[in-house]
Short mmCIF file of C-alpha atoms and ligand atoms in Angstrom, two decimals:
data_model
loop_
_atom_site.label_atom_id
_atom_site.label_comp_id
_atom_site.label_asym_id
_atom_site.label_seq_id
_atom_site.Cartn_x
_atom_site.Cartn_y
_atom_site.Cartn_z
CA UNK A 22 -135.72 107.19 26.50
CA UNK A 23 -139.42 107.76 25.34
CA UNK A 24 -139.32 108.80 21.54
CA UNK A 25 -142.22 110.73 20.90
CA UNK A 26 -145.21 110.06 18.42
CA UNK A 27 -145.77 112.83 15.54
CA UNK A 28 -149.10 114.05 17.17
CA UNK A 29 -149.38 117.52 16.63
CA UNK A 30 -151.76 120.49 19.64
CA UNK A 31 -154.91 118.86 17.06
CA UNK A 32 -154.10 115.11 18.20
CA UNK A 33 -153.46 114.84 14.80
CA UNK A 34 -151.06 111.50 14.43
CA UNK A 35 -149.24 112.01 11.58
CA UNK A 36 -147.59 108.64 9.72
CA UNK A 37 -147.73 109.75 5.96
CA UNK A 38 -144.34 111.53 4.80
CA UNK A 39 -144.15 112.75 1.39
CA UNK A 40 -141.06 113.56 -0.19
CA UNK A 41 -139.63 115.79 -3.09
CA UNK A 42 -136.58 114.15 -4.68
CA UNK A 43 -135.98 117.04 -6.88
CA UNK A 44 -137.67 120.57 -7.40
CA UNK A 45 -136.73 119.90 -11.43
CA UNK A 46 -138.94 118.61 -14.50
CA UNK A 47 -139.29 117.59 -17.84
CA UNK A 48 -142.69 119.80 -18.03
CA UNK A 49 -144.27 122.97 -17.46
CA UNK A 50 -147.79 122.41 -16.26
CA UNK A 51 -149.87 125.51 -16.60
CA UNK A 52 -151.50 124.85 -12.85
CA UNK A 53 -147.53 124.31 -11.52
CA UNK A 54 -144.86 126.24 -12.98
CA UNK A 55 -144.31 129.10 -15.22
CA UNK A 56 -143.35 128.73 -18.84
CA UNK A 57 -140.41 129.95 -18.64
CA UNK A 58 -137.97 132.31 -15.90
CA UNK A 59 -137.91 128.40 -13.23
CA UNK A 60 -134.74 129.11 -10.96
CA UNK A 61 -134.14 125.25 -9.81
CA UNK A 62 -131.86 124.79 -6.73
CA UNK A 63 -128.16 123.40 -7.42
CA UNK A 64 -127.33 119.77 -6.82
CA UNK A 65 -125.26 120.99 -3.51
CA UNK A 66 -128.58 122.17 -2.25
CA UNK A 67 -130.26 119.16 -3.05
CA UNK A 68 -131.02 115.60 -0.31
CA UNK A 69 -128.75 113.08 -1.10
CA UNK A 70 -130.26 109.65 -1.09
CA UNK A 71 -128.68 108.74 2.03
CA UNK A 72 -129.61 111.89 3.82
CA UNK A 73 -133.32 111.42 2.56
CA UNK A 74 -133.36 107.74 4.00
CA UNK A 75 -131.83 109.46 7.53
CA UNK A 76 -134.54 111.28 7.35
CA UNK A 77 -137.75 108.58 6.88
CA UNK A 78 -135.50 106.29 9.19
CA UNK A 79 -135.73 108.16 12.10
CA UNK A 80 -139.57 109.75 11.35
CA UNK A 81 -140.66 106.34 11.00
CA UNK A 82 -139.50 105.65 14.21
CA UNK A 83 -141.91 108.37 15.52
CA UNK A 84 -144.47 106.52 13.32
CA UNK A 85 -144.62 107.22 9.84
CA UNK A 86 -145.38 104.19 8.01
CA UNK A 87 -146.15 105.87 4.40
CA UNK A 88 -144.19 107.60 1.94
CA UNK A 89 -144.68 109.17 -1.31
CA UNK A 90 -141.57 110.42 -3.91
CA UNK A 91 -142.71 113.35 -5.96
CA UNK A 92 -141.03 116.72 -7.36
CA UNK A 93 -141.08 117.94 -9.46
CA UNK A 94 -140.75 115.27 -11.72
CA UNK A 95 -139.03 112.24 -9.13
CA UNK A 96 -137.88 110.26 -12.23
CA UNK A 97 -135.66 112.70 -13.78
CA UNK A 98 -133.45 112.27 -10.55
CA UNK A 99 -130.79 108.89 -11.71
CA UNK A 100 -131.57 105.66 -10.39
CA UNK A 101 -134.30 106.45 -8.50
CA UNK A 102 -134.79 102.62 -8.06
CA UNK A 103 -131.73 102.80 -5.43
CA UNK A 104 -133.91 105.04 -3.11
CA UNK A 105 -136.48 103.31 -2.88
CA UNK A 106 -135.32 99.72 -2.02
CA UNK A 107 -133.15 101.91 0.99
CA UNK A 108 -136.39 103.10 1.78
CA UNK A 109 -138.06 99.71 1.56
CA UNK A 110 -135.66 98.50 4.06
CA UNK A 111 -136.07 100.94 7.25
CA UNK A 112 -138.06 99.64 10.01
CA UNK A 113 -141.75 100.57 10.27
CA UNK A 114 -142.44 101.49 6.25
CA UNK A 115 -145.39 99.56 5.12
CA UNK A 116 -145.90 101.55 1.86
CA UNK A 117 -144.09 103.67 -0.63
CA UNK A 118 -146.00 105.00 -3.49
CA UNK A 119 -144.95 107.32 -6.32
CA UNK A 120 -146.54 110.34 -8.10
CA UNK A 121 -145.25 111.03 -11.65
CA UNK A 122 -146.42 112.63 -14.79
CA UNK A 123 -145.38 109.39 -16.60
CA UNK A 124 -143.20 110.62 -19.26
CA UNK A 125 -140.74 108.27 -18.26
CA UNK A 126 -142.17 105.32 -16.36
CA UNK A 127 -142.72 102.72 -18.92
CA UNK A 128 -139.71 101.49 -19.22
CA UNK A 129 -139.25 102.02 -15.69
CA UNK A 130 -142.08 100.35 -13.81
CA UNK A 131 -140.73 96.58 -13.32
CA UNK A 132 -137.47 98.12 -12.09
CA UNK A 133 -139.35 100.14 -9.60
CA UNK A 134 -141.67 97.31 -8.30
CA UNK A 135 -138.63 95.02 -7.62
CA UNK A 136 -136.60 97.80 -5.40
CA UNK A 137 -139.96 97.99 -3.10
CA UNK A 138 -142.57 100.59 -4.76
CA UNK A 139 -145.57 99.35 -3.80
CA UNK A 140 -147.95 102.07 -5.72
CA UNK A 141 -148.36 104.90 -8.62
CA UNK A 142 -150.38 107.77 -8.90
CA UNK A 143 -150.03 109.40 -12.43
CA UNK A 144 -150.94 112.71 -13.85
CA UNK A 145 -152.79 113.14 -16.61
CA UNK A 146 -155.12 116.03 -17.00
CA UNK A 147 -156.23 115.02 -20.52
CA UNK A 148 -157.35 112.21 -22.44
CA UNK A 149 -156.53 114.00 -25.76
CA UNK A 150 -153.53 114.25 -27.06
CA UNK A 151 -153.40 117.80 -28.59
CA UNK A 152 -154.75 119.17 -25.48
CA UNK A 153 -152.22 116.94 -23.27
CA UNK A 154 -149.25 118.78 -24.58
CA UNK A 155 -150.75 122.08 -24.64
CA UNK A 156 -151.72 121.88 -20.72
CA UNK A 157 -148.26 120.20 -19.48
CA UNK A 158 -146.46 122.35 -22.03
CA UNK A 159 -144.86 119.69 -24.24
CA UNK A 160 -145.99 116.43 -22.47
CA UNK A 161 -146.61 113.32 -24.49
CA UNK A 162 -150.10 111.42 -23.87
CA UNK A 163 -148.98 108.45 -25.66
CA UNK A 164 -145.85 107.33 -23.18
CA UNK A 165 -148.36 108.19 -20.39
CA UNK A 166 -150.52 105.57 -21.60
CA UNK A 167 -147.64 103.49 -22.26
CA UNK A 168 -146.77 104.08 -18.97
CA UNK A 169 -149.90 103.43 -17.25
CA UNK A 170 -149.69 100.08 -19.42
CA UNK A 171 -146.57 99.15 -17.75
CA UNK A 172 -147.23 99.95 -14.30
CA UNK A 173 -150.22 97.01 -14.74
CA UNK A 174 -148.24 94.65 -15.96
CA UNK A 175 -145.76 95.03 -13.10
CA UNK A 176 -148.46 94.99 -10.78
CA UNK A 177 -148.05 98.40 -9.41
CA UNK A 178 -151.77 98.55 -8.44
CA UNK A 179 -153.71 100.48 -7.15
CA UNK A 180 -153.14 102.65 -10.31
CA UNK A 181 -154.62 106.18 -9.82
CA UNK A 182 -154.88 108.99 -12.34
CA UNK A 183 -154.56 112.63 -10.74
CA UNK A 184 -156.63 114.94 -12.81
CA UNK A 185 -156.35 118.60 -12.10
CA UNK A 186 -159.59 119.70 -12.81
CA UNK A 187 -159.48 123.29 -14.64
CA UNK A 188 -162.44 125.84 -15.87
CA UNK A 189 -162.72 125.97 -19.40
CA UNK A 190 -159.59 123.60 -19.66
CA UNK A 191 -160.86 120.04 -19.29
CA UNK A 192 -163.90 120.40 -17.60
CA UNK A 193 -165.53 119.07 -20.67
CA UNK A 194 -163.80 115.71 -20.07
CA UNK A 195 -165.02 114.74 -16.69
CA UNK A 196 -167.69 112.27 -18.58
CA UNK A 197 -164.75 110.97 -20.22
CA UNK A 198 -162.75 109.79 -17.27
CA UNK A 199 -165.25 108.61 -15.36
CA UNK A 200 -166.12 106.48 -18.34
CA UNK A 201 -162.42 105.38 -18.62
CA UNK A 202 -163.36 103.63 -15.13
CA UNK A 203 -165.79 101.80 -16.11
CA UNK A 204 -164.02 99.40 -18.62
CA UNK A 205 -160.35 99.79 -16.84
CA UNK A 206 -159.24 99.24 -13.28
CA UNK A 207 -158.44 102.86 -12.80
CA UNK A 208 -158.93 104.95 -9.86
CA UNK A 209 -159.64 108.52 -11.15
CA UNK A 210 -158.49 111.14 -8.83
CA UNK A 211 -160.03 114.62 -9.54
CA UNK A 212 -158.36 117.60 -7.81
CA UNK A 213 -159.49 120.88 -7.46
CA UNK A 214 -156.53 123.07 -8.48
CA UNK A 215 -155.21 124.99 -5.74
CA UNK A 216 -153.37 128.77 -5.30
CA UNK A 217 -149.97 127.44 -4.11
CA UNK A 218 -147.45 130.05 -4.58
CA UNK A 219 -149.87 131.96 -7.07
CA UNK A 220 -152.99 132.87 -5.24
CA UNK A 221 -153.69 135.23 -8.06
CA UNK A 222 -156.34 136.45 -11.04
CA UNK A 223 -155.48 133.66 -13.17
CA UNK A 224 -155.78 131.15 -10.54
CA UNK A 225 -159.41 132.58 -9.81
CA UNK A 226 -160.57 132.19 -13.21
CA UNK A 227 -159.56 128.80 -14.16
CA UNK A 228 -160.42 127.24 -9.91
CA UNK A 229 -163.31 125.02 -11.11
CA UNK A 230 -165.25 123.12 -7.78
CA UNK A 231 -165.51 119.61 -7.50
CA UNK A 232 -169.18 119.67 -7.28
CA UNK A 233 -169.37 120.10 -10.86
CA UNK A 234 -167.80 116.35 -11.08
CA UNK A 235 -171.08 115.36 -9.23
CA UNK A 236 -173.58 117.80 -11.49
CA UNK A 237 -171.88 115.65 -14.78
CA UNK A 238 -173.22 112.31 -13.22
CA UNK A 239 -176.50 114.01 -12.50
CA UNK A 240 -176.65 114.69 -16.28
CA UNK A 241 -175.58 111.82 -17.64
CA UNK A 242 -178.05 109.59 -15.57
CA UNK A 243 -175.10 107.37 -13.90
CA UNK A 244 -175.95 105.32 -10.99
CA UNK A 245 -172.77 106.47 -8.85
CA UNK A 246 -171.77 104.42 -5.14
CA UNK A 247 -169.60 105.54 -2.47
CA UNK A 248 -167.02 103.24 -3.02
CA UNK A 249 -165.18 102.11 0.74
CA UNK A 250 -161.51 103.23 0.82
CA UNK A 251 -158.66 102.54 -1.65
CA UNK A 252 -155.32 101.29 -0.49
CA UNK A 253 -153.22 104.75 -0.01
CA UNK A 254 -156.91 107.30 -1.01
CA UNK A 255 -155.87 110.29 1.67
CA UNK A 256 -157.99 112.13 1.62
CA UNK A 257 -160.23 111.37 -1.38
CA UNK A 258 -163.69 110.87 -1.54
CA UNK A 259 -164.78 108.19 -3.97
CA UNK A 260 -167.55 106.34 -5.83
CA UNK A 261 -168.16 104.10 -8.54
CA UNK A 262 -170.25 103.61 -11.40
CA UNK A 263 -172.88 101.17 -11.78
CA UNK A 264 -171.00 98.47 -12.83
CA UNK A 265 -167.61 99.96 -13.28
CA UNK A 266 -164.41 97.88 -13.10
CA UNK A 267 -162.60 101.17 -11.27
CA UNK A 268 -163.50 104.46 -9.07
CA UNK A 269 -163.30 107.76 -9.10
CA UNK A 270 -162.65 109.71 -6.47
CA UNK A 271 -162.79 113.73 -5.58
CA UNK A 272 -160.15 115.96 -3.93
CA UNK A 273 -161.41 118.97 -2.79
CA UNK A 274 -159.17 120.97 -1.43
CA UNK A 275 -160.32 124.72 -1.79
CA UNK A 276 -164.45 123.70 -1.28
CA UNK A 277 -164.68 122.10 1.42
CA UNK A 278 -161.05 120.96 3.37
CA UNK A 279 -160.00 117.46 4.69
CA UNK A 280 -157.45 119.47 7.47
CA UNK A 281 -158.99 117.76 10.70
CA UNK A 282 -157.68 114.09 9.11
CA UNK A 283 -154.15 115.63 7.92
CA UNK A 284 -151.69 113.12 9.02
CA UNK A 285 -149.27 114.04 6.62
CA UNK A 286 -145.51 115.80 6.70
CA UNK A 287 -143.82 116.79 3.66
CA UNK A 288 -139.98 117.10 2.69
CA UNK A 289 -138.98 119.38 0.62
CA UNK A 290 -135.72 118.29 -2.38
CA UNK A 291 -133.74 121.22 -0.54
CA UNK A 292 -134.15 119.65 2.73
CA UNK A 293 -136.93 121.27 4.52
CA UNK A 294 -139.96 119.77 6.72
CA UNK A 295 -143.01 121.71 5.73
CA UNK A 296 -145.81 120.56 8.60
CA UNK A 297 -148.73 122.49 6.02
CA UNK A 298 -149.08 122.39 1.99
CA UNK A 299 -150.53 125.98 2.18
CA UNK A 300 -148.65 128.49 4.83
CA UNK A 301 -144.83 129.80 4.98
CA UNK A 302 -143.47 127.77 7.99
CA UNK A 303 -140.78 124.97 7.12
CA UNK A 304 -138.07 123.46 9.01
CA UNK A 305 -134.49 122.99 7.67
CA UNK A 306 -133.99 119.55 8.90
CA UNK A 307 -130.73 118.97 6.74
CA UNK A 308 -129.15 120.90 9.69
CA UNK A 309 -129.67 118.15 12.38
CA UNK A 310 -129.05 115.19 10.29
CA UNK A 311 -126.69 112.68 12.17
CA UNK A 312 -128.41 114.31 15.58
CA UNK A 313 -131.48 111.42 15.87
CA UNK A 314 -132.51 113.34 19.16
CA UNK A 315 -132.20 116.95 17.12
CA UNK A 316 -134.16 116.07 14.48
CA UNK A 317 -137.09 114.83 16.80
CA UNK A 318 -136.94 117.97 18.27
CA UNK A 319 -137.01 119.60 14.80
CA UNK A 320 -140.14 117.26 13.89
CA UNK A 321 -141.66 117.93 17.10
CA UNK A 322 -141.27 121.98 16.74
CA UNK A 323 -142.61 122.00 12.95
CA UNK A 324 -145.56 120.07 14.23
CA UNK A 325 -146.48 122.71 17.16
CA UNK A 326 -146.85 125.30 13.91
CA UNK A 327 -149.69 123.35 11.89
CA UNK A 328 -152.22 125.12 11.72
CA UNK A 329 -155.68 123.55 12.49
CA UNK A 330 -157.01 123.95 9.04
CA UNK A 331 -155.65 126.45 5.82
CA UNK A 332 -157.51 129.09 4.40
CA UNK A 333 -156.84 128.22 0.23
CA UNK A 334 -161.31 129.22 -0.24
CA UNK A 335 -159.98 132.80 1.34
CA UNK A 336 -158.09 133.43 -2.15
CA UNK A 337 -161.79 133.42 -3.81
CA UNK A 338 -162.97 136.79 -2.20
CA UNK A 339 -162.46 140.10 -3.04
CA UNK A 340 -160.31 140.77 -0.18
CA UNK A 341 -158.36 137.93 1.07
CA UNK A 342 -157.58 137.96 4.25
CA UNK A 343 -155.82 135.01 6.05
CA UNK A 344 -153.89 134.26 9.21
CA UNK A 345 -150.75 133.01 7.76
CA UNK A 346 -148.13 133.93 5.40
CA UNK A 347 -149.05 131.91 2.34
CA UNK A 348 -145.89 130.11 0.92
CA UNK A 349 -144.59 131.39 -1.78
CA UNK A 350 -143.33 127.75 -3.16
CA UNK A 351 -144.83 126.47 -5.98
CA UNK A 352 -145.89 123.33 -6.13
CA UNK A 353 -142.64 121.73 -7.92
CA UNK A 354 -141.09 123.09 -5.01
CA UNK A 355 -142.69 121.64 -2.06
CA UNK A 356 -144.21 117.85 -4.02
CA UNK A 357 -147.83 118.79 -4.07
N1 LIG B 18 -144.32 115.67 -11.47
C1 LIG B 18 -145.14 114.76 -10.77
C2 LIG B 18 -146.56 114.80 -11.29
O1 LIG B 18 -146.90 115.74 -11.99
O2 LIG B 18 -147.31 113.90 -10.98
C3 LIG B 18 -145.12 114.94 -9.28
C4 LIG B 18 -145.11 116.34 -8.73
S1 LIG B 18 -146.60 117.26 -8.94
C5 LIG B 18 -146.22 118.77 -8.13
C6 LIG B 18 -147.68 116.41 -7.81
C7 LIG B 18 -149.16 116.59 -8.07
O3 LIG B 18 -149.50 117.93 -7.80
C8 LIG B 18 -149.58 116.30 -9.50
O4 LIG B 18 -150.65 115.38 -9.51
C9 LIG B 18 -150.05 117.65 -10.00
O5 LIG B 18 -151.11 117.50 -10.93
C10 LIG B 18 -150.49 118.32 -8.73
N2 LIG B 18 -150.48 119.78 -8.77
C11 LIG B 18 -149.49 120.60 -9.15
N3 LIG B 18 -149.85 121.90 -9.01
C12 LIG B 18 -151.13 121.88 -8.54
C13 LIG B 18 -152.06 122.89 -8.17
N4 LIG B 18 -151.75 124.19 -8.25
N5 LIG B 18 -153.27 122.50 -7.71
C14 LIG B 18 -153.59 121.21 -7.60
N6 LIG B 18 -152.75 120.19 -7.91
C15 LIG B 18 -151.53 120.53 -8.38
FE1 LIG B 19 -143.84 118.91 -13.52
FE2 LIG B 19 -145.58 117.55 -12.09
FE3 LIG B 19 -145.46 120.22 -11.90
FE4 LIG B 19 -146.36 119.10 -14.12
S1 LIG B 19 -147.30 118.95 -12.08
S2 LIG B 19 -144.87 120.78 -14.00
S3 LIG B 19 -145.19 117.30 -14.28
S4 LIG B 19 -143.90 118.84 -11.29
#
């Protein structure tokens, strides 16, 4: 029997998964979740490890080759460690990485690297303290750095940085991130923050575009490179300073979208394909697990739904209109 390849009407070939472990947290990021009023999904509701490795075991026999654990926060689910090394041992996965906020990684990181994580990505939309906590709601700079620290030792490199770029939030630190790359073998990520599950007023005011990234070079007279890509970039666009022992790189969502290279599928904790970030359509694929030849089917159906491209720059007129039903996830609830 021909099993099919994840190539959706585009010719898209998609071999990225990304997977929420949890839709739970430690923090309350402005851009993310509310303050306060969360409803998180019981633990009945929730993958189980072994269904979540059904699930990448038979996708990466339709060619996935990459995964990424996220959440919410994927290190307040216990021993995430035994995940990943049943991950690491399916057929056909070449990478897994991990996006965290850090809060808990330090004394985590060796323990992750030996069960088969091959890569971090960690959030941190701040370089100063006061204004760390105030933008994650009660997150701790300090055992990010510590973090960050540890993930080097244990060689979990590539280490990138997500920044969430933010109008009058932290736009005043671009400067001072890209200078953090010049001395450190960082790979600043800026990302432009998007209207996922709150395409409203508040989201308008604080959307910042990525050219202003480019504008703060301009000013401050850097030499700046396209840099060639990075293990595991997606869809990022980077460059260097003259000089500069890491990158930075640009994630522009909203601007100017990367859909015609999507290769990626996520999973949601609660057991859910979602084929795009931004619409309403997702698959319950807890439903067919133990059924291989279902939940190609399943695969194959969410895939016929992608759309070409979404519409997130729609949200910045006066009347939005847009093709879709926009989720109404929020980003803890889907992995980002
Ligand atoms: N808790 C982990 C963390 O913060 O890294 C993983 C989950 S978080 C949802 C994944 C990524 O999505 C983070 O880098 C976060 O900054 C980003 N993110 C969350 N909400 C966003 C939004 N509305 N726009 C852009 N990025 C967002
Ligand atoms: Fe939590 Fe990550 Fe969302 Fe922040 S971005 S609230 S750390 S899930």
């Amino acid at each position: 029997m021909d099993i099919p390849r994840l190539i959706d009407p585009y010719g898209r070939e998609h071999h990225y998964l990304r997977i929420s472990v949890t839709d739970r947290c430690n923090l309350r990021c402005v851009y993310c979740m509310p303050e306060e009023g969360m409803e998180f999904e019981p633990s009945d509701k929730i993958l189980t490890y072994g269904e979540i490795a059904e699930v990448v075991r038979v996708s990466a026999g339709m060619g996935i080759r990459k995964i990424r654990l996220t959440g919410g926060e994927p290190l307040v689910r216990k021993n995430l460690e035994q995940l990943i090394a049943m991950i690491a041992g399916i057929p056909g996965i070449e990478d897994i990485a991990l996006t965290t906020n850090g809060m808990f990684l330090a004394p985590k990181a060796q323990l992750l690297k030996d069960a088969g994580l091959t890569r971090v990505n960690i959030s941190m939309d701040s370089l100063q303290p006061d204004r760390f906590k105030a933008i994650t709601r009660g997150g701790e700079l300090r055992k990010v750095l510590e973090g960050i620290e540890a993930c080097a030792k244990a060689d979990l490199s590539p280490i990138k940085l997500n920044v969430v770029l933010m109008k009058g939030l932290n736009e005043d630190e671009i400067a001072d991130f890209i200078r953090l790359t010049r001395d450190h073998e960082l790979h600043v990520r800026f990302i432009e923050y998007m209207p996922i599950g709150h395409n409203d007023a508040a989201w308008k005011s604080l959307y910042l575009p990525l050219s202003r990234v480019m504008e703060v070079c301009s000013e401050q007279q850097w030499k700046v490179e396209p840099v060639a890509a990075i293990p595991g970039t997606g869809p990022s666009e980077n460059y260097r300073i003259d000089g500069a022992l890491g990158s930075f790189g640009l994630i522009h969502p909203v601007s100017s979208h990367f859909c015609q290279t999507c290769n990626r599928l996520r999973l949601t904790a609660d057991g859910y394909i979602k084929p795009c970030l931004a619409w309403t359509e997702q698959f319950h694929i807890r439903r067919v697990i133990g059924d291989d030849e279902a939940m190609r089917r399943m695969l194959m159906d969410a895939l016929r739904t992608k759309p070409e491209h979404h519409e997130m720059s729609h949200f910045l007129k006066a009347d939005a209109t847009v093709s879709h039903t926009p989720t109404a996830r929020r980003m803890s609830q889907i992995g980002g």
